[in-house]
Structures are given as structure tokens and as C-alpha cells.
Coordinates of C-alpha atoms in Angstrom, one line a residue:
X1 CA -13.4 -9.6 21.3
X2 CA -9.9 -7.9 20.7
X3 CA -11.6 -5.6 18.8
X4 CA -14.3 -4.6 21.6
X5 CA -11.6 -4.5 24.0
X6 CA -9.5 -1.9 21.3
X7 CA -13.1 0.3 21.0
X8 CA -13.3 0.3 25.0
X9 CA -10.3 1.0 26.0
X10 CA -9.7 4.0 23.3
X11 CA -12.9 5.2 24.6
X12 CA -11.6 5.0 28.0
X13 CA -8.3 6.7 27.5
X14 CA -10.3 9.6 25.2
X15 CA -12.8 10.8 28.1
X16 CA -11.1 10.1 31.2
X17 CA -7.9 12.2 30.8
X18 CA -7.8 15.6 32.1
X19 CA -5.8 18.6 30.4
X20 CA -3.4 19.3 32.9
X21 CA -2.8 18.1 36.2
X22 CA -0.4 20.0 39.2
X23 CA 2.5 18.2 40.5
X24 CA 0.7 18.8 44.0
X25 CA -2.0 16.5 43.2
X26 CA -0.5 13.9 40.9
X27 CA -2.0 10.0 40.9
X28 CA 0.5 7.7 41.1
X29 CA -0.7 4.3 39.9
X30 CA 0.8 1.3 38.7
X31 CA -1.6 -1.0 36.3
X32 CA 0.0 -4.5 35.6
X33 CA -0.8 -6.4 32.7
X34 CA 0.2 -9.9 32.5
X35 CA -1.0 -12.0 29.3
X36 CA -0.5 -15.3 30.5
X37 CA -1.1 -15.3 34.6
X38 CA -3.2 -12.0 34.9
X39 CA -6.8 -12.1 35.0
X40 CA -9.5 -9.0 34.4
X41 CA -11.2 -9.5 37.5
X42 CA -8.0 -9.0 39.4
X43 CA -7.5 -5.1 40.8
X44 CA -4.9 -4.6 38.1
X45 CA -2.5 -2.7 40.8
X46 CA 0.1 -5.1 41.6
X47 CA 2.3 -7.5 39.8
X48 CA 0.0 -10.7 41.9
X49 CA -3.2 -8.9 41.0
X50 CA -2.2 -7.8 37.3
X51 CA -4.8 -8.0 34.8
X52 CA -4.6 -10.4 31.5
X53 CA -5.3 -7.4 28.7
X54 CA -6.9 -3.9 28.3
X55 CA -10.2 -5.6 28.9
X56 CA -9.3 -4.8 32.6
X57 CA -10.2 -1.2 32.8
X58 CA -13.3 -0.2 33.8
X59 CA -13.9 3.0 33.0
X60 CA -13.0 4.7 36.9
X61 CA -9.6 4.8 36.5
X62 CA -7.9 8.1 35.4
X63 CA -5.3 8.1 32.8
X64 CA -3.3 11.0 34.0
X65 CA -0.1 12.3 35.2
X66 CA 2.1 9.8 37.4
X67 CA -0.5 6.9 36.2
X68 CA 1.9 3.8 34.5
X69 CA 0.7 1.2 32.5
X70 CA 3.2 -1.9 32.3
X71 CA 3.2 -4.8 30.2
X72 CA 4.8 -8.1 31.4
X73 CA 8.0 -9.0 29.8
X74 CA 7.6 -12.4 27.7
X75 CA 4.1 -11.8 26.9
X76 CA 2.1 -10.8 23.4
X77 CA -0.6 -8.4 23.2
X78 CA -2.9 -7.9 20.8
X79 CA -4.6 -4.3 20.4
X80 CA -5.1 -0.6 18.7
X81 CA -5.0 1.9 20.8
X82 CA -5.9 5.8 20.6
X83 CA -5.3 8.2 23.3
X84 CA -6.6 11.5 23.3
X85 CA -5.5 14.5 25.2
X86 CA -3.7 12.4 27.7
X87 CA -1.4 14.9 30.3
X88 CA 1.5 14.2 32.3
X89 CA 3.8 16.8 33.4
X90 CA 7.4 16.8 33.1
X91 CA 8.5 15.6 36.0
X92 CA 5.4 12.8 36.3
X93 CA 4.8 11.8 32.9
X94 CA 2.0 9.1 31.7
X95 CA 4.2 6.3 31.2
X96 CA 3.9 2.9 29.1
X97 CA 6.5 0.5 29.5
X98 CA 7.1 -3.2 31.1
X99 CA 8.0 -5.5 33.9
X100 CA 9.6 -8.5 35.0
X101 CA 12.4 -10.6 33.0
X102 CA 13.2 -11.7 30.2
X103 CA 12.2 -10.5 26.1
X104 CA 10.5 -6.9 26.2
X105 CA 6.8 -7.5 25.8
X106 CA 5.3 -7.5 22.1
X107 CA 2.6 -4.3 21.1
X108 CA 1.0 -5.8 18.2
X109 CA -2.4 -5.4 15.7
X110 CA -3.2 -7.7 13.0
X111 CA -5.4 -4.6 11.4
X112 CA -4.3 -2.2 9.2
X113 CA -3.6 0.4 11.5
X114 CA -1.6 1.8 14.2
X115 CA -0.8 0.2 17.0
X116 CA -0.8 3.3 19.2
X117 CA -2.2 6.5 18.5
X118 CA -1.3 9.9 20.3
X119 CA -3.4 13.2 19.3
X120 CA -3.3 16.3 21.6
X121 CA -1.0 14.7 24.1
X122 CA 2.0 15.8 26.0
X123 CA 4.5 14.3 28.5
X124 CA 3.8 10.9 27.7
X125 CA 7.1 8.0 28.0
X126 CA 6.6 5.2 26.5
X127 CA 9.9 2.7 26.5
X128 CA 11.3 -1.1 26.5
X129 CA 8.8 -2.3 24.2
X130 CA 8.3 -4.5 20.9
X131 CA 6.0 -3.3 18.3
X132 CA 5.0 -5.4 15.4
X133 CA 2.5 -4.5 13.0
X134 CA 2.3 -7.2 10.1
X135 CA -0.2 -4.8 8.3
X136 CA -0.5 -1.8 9.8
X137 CA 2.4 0.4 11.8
X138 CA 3.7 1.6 15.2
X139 CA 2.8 5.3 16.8
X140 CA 1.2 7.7 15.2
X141 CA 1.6 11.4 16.9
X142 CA -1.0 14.1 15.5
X143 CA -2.2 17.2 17.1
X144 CA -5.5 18.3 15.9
X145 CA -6.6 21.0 18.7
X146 CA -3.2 22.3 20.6
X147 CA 0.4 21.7 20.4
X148 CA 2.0 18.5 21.8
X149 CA 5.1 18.6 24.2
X150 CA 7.7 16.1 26.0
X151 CA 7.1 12.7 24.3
X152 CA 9.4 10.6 25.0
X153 CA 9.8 7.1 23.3
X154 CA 13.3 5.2 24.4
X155 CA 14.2 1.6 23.8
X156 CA 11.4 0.3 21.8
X157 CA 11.8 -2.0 19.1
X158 CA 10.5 -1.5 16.0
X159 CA 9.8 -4.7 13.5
X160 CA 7.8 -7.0 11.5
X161 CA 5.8 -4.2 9.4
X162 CA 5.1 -3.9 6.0
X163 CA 9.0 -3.8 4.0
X164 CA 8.1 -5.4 0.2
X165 CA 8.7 -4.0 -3.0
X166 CA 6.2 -1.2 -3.9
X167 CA 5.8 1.1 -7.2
X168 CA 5.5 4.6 -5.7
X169 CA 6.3 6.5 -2.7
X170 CA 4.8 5.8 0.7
X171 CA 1.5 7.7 1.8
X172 CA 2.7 9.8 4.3
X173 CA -0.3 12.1 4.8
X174 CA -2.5 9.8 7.2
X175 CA -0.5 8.2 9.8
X176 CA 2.1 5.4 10.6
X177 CA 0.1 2.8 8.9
X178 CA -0.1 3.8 5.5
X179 CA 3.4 4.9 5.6
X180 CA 4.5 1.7 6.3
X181 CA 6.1 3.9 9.3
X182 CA 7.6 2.6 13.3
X183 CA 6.6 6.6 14.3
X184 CA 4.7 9.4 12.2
X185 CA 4.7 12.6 13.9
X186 CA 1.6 14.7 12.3
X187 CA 1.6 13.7 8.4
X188 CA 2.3 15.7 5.0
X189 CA 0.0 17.2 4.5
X190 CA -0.9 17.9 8.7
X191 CA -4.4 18.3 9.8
X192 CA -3.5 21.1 11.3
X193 CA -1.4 24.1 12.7
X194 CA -0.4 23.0 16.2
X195 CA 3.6 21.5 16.8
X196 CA 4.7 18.2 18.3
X197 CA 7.4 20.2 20.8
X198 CA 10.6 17.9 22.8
X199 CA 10.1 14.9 21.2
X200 CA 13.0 12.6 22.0
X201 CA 13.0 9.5 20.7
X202 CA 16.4 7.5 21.7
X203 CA 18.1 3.9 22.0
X204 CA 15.3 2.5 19.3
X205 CA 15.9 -0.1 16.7
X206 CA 13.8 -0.4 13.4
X207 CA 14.1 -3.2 11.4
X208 CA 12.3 -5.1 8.5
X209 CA 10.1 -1.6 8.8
X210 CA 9.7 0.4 5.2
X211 CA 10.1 3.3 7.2
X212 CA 11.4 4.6 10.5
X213 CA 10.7 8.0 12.2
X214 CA 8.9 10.5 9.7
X215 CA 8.6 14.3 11.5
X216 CA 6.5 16.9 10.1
X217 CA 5.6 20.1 11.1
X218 CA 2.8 22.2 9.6
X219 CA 3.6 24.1 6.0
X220 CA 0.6 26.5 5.6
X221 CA -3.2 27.5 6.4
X222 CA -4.0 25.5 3.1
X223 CA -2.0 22.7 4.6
X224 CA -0.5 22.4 1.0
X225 CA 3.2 21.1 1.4
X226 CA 3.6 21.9 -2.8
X227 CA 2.5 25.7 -2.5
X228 CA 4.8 28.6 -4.0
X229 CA 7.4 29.4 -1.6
X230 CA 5.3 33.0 -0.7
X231 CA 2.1 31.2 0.4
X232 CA 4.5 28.7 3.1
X233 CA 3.9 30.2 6.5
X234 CA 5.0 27.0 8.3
X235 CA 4.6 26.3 11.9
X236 CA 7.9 23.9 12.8
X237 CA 8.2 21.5 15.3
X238 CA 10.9 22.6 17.8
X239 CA 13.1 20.6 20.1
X240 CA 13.5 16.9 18.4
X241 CA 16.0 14.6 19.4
X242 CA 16.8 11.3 18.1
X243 CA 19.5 10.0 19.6
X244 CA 20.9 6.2 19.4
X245 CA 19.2 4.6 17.2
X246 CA 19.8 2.0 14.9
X247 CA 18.0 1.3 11.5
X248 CA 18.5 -1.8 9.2
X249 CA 16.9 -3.7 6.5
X250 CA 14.4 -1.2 5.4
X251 CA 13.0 -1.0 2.0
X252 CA 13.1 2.5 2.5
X253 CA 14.1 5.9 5.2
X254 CA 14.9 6.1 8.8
X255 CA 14.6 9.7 9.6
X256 CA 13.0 12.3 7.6
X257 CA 13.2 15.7 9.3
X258 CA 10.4 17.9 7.5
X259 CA 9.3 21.4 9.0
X260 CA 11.0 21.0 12.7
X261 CA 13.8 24.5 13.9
X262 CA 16.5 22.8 16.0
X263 CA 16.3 19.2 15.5
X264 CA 19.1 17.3 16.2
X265 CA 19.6 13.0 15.2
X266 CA 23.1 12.2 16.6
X267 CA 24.6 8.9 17.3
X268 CA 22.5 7.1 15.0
X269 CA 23.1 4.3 12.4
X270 CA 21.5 3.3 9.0
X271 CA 22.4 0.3 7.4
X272 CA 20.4 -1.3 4.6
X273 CA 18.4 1.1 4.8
X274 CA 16.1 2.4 1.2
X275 CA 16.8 -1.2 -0.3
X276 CA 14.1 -0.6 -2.9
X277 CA 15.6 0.4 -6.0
X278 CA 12.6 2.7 -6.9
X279 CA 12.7 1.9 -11.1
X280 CA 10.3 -0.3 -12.9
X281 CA 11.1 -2.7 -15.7
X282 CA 12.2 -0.6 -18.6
X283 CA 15.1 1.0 -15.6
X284 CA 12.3 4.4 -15.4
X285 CA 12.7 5.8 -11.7
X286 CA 9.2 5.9 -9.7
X287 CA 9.9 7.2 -6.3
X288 CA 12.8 8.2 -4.8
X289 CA 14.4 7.6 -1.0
X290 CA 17.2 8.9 1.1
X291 CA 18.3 7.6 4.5
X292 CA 18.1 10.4 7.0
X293 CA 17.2 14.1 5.3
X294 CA 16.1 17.5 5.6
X295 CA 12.6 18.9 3.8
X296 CA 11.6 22.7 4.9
X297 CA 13.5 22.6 8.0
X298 CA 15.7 25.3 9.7
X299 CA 18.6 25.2 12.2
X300 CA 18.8 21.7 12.9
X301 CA 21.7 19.2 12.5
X302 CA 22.5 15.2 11.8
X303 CA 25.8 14.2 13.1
X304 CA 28.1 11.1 14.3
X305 CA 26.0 8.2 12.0
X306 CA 26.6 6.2 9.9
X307 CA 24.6 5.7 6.9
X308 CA 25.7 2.7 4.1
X309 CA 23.7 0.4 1.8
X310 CA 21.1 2.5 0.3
X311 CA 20.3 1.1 -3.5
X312 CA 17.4 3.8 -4.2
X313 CA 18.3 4.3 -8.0
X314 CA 17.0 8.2 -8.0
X315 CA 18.2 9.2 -4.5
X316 CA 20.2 6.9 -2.4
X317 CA 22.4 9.8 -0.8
X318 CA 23.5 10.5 2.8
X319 CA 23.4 14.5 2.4
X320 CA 20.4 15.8 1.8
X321 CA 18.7 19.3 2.1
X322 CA 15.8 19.5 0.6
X323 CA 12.8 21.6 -0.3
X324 CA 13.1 25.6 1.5
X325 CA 15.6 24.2 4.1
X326 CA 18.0 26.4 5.3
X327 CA 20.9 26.9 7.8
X328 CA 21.2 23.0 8.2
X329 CA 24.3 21.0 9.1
X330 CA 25.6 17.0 8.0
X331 CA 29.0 16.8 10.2
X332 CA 31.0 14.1 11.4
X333 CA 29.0 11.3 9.0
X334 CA 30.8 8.3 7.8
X335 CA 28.8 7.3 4.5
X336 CA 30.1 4.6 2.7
X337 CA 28.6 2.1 -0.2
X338 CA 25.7 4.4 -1.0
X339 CA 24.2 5.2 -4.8
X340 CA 25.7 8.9 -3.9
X341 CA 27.3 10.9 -1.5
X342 CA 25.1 14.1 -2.0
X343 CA 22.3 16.0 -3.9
X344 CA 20.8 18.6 -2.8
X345 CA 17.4 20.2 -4.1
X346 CA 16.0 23.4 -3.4
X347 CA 11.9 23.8 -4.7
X348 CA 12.2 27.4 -6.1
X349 CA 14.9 29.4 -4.9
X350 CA 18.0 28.6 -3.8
X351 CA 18.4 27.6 0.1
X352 CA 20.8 28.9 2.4
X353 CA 23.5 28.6 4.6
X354 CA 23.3 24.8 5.0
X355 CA 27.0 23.3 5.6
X356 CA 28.6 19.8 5.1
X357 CA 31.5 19.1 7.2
X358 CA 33.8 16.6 8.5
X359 CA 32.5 13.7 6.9
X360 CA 33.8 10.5 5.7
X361 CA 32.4 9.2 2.3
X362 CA 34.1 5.8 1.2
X363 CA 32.6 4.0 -2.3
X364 CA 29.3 6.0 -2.2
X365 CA 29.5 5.7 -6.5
X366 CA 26.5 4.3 -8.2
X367 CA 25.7 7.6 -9.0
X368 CA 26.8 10.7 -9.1
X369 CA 27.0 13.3 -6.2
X370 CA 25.6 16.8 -6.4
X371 CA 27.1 19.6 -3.8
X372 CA 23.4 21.3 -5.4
X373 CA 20.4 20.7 -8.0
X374 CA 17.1 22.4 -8.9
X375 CA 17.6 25.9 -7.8
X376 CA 20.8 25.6 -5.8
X377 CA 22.4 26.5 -2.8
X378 CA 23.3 30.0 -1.9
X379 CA 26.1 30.8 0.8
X380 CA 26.6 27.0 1.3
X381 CA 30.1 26.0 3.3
X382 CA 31.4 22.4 2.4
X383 CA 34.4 21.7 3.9
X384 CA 37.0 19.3 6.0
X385 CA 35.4 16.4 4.2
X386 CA 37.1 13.2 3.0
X387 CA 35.7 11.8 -0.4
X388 CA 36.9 8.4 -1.4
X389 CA 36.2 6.7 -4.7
X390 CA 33.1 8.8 -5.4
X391 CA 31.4 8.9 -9.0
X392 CA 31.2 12.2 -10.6
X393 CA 31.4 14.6 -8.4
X394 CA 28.7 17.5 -9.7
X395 CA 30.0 21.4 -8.9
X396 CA 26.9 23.4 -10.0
X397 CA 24.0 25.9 -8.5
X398 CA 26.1 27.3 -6.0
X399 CA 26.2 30.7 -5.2
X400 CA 28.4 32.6 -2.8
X401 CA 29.7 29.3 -1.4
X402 CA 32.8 27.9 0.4
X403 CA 34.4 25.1 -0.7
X404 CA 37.6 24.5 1.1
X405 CA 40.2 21.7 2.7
X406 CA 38.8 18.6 0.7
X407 CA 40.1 15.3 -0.4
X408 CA 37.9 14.2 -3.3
X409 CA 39.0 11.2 -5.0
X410 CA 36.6 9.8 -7.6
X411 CA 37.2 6.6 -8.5
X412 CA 39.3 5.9 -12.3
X413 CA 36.9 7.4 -15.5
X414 CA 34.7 9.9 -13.1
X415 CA 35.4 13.6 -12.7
X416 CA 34.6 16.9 -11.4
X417 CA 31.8 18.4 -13.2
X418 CA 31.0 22.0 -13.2
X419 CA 30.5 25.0 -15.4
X420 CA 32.8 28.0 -16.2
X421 CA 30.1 30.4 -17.2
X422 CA 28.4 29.9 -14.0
X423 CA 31.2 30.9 -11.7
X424 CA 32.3 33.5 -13.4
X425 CA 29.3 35.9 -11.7
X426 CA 29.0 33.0 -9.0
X427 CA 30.8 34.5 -5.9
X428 CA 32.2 31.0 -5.0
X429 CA 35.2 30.5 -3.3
X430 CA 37.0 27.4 -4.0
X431 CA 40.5 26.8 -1.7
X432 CA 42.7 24.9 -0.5
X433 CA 41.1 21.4 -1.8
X434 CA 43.3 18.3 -2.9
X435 CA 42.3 16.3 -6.1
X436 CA 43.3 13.0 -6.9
X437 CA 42.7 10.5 -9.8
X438 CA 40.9 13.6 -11.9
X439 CA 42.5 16.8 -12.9
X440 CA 41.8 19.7 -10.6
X441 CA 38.4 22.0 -12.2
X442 CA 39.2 25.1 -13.9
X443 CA 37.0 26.9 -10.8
X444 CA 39.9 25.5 -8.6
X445 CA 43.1 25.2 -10.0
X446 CA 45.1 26.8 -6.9
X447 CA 44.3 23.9 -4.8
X448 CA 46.4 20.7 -4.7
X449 CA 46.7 17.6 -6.8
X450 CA 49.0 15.0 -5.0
X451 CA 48.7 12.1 -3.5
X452 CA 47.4 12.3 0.5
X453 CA 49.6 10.0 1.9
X454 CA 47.1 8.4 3.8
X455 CA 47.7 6.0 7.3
X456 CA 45.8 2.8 5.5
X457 CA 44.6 -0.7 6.9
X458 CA 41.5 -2.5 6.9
X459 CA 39.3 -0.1 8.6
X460 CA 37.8 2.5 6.5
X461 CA 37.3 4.6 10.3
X462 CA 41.0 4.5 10.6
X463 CA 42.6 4.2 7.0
X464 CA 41.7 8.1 5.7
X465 CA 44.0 9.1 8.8
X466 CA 46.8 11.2 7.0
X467 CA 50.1 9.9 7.6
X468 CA 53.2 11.4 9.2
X469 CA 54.7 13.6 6.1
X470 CA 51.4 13.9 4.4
X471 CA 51.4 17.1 2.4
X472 CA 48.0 17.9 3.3
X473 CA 48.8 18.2 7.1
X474 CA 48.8 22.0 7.8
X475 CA 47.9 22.9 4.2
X476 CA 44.4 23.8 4.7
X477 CA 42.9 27.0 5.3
X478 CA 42.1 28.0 9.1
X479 CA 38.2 28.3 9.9
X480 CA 36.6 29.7 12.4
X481 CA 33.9 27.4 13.4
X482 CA 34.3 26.5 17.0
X483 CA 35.0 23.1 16.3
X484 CA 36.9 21.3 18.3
X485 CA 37.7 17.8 17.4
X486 CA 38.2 15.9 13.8
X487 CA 35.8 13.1 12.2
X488 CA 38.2 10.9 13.8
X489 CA 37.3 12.0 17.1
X490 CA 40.8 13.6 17.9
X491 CA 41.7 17.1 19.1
X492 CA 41.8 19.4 16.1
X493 CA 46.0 20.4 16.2
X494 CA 46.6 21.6 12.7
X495 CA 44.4 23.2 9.7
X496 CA 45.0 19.5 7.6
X497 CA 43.4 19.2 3.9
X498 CA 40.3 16.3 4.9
X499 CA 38.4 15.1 7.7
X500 CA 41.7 14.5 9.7
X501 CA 42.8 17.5 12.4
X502 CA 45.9 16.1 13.2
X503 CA 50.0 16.3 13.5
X504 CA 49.9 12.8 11.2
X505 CA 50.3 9.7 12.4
X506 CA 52.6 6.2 11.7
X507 CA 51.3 4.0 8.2
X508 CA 50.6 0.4 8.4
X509 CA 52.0 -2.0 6.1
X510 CA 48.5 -2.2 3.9
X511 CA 48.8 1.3 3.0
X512 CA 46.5 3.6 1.2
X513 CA 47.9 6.2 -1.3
X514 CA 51.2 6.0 0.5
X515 CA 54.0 6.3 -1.4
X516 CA 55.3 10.1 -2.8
X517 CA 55.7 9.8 -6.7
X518 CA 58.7 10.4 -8.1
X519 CA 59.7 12.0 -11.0
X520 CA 58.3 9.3 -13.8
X521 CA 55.3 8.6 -12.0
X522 CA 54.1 12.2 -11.8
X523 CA 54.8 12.5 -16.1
X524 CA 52.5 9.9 -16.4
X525 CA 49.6 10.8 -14.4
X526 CA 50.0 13.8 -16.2
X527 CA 49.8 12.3 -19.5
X528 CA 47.1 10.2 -18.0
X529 CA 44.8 13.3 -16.7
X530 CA 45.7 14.9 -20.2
X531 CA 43.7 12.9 -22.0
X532 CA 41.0 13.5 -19.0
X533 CA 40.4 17.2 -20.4
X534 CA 39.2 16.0 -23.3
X535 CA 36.9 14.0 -22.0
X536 CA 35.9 16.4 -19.4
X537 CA 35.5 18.9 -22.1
X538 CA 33.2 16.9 -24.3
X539 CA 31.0 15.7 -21.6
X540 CA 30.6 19.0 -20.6
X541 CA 29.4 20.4 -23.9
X542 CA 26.9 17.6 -24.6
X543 CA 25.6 18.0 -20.5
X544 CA 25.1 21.7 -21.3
X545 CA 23.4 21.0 -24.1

């Protein structure tokens, strides 16, 4: 029966819509659906005379701009739905939400499928809802004969998916379900060459999901995502927002923003998230995850999250630009506890003009951190970032690049890998950086080596504050960004080495790299770090080998 009422009410929703209705002659129409009081013979158009399920449309009613469905708070229901070229307008969208008190109704399938399906629709807000798919996923947004617009999803929950241990990467060519996803937008590969434009999706949680919000535009008429980079002719996805949203205990990644021009995911937080260590038995990697990254994409930034957790062996990093993605920001990120920091992989030519800036990483070490890999990064700008207790920090494949005002620390036996040869014809400019536990790299030696003098505490969000008499506070080199405030949220005063703008301010009594050395202490670091070259210059002989 839930089935036939899924079939009929798909069928409904797919020949009923119009394309586009004025705001002069919109419907507006409430349809109530209570599961435990309502009943299908009722007119469906008040809370007294809501219906019990889907079963109660008929056919007559139009699904179109202005029209609401609402769901009763408290109450479960059970269905797959698909709507096809379903209109609102912007200022009378199609909406799908609740009513009443008390827990946010439940959207749920017991099928291996999605529990709501979207292809060729625009304007549509759907918000304060649960979704829970024990076998299948949540929305699945395709176009497959014109470009979607304004979709809004805001305060849905997300939960009770698929989230177990699997061998390979997650099937994300065919929807929501197979990805083990909360929202699919399109797939990779896409079925075809028309956007999803204005998505917002905001105030959202995902938990005990594999995956959360997976965006892809279009990549070429062959709709092959692995051509050469002179057959890609994509057609990106413009306007995304995701925006306060919080993503925990996921085997695998909350955002992934793939072929989209101006995206933005701000204010977001991923915790737990890519828990699947991706390796089999013998410690071989099969798949690799990230939380929230970057594949193909173009003038789009992530900023203010918080990403911490991640465990996937091969990947695991919080900066991430990946595959042909150019011009690309991370700023204002506090990563801490993560496999890495960073790695960055370009398909077959070096990408561009990305930048990493004012971010906080804290204990991101089981593995090490790559500013780039594969075929590099070319005019890349990382600065104003503080790096705590890192593994080795990997200085390769850049070209033309600005590395400037940094605190890396790598924590005791790691260093700063890099290659001599390389920068000699590079074009990189390396300045104004501080080094600590780790000798300065030969590509950098007119930068600083002390100790930062940092505020300290408990909290990791205050601690990497520097302190009042901090030799990094005005030692940095100016840039002209247009930035205004520090990682820390304050006013930016002074050109400060690290994430901190700053005059300094007072040190607590738990202190963190405090103290100014004195005379001794600074003759043995430097007998300590001596023995550090040789190590340095070992490993890198048998890495270039």
C-alpha cells in the first residue's frame, strides 16, 4: 500500500505542475498531513481536516507556486517521492515543511532509494524536517531538461542512513542513495548539461549519514569527469550556499564542492566526520575521504568551520583543492586532530591561484601535510596561518607562490620537506615565516626561528593568541588583501607572524611556548636542530630517489 501511495503520488506531483507560474495568479494552499488523527477522506486543507498520508491527493490539486505541503510534528511517514518540474517563484516558493509542536516530523523509506527526488525543479523550500533512510538516502537534486534555481533546504535533519565500514569509495554517479548521501545535487558523472543555480542549504545537521551534501556541476558533453583537461568544457553550478550546518559521526565527507563558480560553506562544523580508515588488512589504502573539499571548482570559498576527527588513512585533511580547481580560498578554519592539515592535487597541470589563510591547525599529524602534490600549485598564496604540532610539513610543486607570516611547528622528529633543485627556477617567494622545533628550510632561511611566545590555556581557540612581547607581533610582512579581522575574530592592528592580528595580549599561568630562551637554552636547540640536518638531508636523498 505504501508503495501504491509512493507510485500515485509521484505520478501526481510529475503531471500536475506547471513550468512557471506569475506572482499575479499564484495558489495559495495549505495541505495538512497528520499521521495519527488525519484521515484521506478529510479535504486535507486545514489542520481539523488534514489528511493521514499522501494517499490523500487526488489527482485535482496543483502542485505549484504558493501551494505548501506540511507534515505534523510528532508523526512518521513512510514514502519515496519524485517531483518533476515542480515551479515556484521566488517570492512564493513550493514549500514542504511541518506543523504543530513538539519533534520535527520524520521523512522516511525502508527501500533503497531516495526519500525525495527533485529533477527540473526550481524555487522549491523544504525545512524543519527529519529524514531517515535505513537503506537508501535523503534528496536527490538532478536536472535532466533545464537548469534548476532557488532550492532552498534549511533545518532538516539528516540521520539513520547507511554509515558502516565499506571497501571502496561511494557511488556517487546515481543519486543520494547509492552514495550513502543526506543531499546529491546532479551526480559524477551528471546526466546532463543543465546547473542546479541558488541552492542554499543552511541550519542542517547530518549525523550517522556516510555522507552529507555532495555538489556537482556538469564536466563535459561526454559527461566524463576523468577526461584530459582540453576535452573539460564544464558547465558549473553557481550561487551555492551552505551555511550552519553541523556534521558528525560520518563514516565519510560533509561537503564536497565539485564543478560549482562562487560557492561559499561558512559557519559550518565537521566532527567525526571520514571515520573509515579507508585500508584493508595488509594497511593497503582503498579509497580516500576528506571532510569538506574542492574538485574542478572556481571562485568559491570555505570559511569559519571547524573540521576535527577525520581518520581516513589516504586523505583525512581539512585543505583540499582538488582536480582543475582554481582561484579557491580555505580562511579562517580551525582544524585540529585530523590525519593532515593539507594536500593538494591537481589532475594534469598545475592549478591556480587558490589561497590558504588564517587558519588554525592544532595536532592534525597522522600524516603528513602537502602545501601541493600531483602537478602542483602555481601562484598559490598561503599565509597568516598558525600550524601546531603538525607531521612533516611537505614544501614541493609550487610555482610562483607566496608563502609568508607562518607559525609552523611540527611536532619533535618531523620536518620541513622540500627540494633545492626545484626552487631554484621555481619563482617562490618564501618570507617572513617563524619555525620552531625544526630548522628553518634552506628555501627560507631569512625567516625566523624563535619561540612565539604564545597567550596559552586550555582552549586551543584562545591559546595560539600571541602574547604581549611576542617577537612575532609586527614582524610579518603587510598584505594587501582587504581583510579585516584575524582567525580570532579581532580587528586586524599589526602585520603579526600567525593567525593572530593583534597588539598582544596578557599570558595565563598554563602557558604555551612562553618563556624567551636564554643564552644556554638557545646552544642547545642548536645542537639539537644540528643533528636535524642530517637527518633532513638523508631523508631527502632517499625521498628523491
Amino acid at each position: 500500500m505504501k508503495k501504491l501511495l509512493c507510485v500515485i503520488f509521484s505520478v501526481i506531483f510529475i503531471f500536475t505542475a506547471v513550468p512557471f507560474v506569475s506572482a499575479e495568479s499564484v495558489n495559495k494552499v495549505t495541505y495538512y498531513i497528520d499521521s495519527v488523527d488525519g484521515d484521506n477522506s478529510n479535504s486535507g486543507t486545514s489542520e481539523a481536516e488534514a489528511w493521514k498520508d499522501l494517499g490523500g491527493f487526488t489527482g485535482e490539486q496543483a502542485l505549484t507556486a504558493g501551494v505548501s505541503v506540511l507534515f505534523k510534528c510528532g508523526g512518521t511517514y513512510d514514502f519515496k517521492v519524485e517531483l518533476a518540474d515542480i515551479n515556484g517563484t521566488k517570492e512564493n516558493p513550493f514549500v514542504i515543511s511541518s506543523y504543530g509542536e513538539g519533534e520535527r516530523p520524520i521523512l522516511t523509506t525502508q527501500e533503497n532509494d531516495e526519500i525525495l527526488t527533485l529533477i527540473d525543479c526550481s524555487y522549491i523550500t523544504i525545512s524543519n524536517l527529519q529524514m531517515v533512510a535505513p537503506n537508501g538516502g535523503g534528496i536527490w537534486i538532478d536536472t535532466l531538461n533545464k537548469t534548476s534555481e532557488g532550492i532552498i533546504i534549511d533545518n532538516v535533519y539528516f540521520h539513520g542512513m547507511p554509515n558502516g565500514k565499506v571497501n571502496n569509495r561511494d557511488d556517487m554517479s546515481n543519486g543520494a542513495a547509492p552514495a550513502r548521501a543526506a543531499v546529491m545535487v546532479k551526480g559524477l558523472p551528471a546526466r546532463s548539461r543543465y546547473a542546479v543555480n541558488d541552492l542554499t542549504i543552511k541550519n542542517c545537521e547530518v549525523y550517522d549519514c556516510a555522507n552529507g551534501f555532495m555538489i556537482w556541476g556538469s564536466w563535459n558533453d561526454e559527461q566524463n569527469p576523468w577526461c584530459e583537461e582540453k576535452d573539460a568544457d564544464p558547465i558549473y553550478n553557481t550561487g551555492l550556499l551552505i551555511e550552519g550546518c553541523y556534521f558528525h559521526e560520518m563514516d565519510a565527507e560533509a561537503v564536497i564542492v565539485g564543478i560549482c563558480d562562487g560557492a561559499l560553506v561558512t559557519n559550518c562544523r565537521a566532527i567525526n566526520t571520514c571515520q573509515g580508515e579507508g585500508v584493508d588488512e595488509n594497511g593497503e589504502i582503498l579509497y580516500f575521504t576528506a571532510a569538506m573539499w574542492f574538485w574542478g571548482s572556481e571562485n568559491s570559498t570555505i570559511q569559519y568551520c571547524e573540521i576535527a576527527g577525520q581518520k581516513n588513512f589516504g586523505d583525512g585533511m581539512t585543505v583540499d583543492f582538488d582536480s582543475c580547481t582554481n582561484n579557491c580560498t580555505y580562511q579562517y578554519i580551525y582544524s585540529h586532530d585530523n590525519m593532515r592539515f593539507m594536500c593538494n592535487n591537481a589532475k594534469e597541470s598545475p592549478q591556480k591561484n587558490n589561497t590558504v589563510r588564517y587558519c588554525l591547525s592544532v595536532n592534525d599529524n597522522g600524516g603528513r601535510s602537502a602545501i601541493a602534490s600531483g602537478n602542483g600549485e602555481d601562484n598559490f598564496n598561503f599565509y597568516n596561518n598558525t600550524i601546531i604540532n603538525c607531521a612533516d610539513f611537505h614544501m614541493r610543486y609550487l610555482t610562483n607562490s607566496f608563502v609568508a607570516n607562518n607559525i609552523i611547528i611540527p611536532e619533535d622528529g618531523c620536518i620541513i620537506l622540500y627540494n633545492l633543485q626545484e626552487e631554484l627556477s621555481a619563482g617562490n617567494t618564501y618570507t617572513n615565516n617563524c619555525y620552531g622545533n625544526t630548522l628553518n628550510p634552506v628555501v627560507d632561511m631569512n625567516s625566523m626561528n624563535v619561540i612565539p611566545n604564545f597567550v596559552g590555556g586550555e582552549d586551543a581557540l584562545t591559546a595560539y593568541r600571541l602574547a604581549e612581547g611576542s617577537e612575532l607581533i609586527g614582524a610579518g610582512v603587510e598584505i594587501e588583501d582587504g581583510l579585516t579581522e584575524d582567525f580570532f575574530g579581532n580587528e586586524i592592528t599589526e602585520n603579526n607572524i600567525g593567525c593572530y592580528g593583534g597588539s598582544g595580549e596578557v599570558a595565563t599561568e598554563d602557558k604555551v611556548n612562553t618563556e624567551n630562551e636564554d643564552a644556554v637554552e638557545s646552544l642547545i636547540r642548536m645542537i639539537t636542530t644540528a643533528f636535524k640536518i642530517l637527518i633532513q638531508e638523508i631523508r631527502e636523498l632517499i625521498y628523491d630517489l
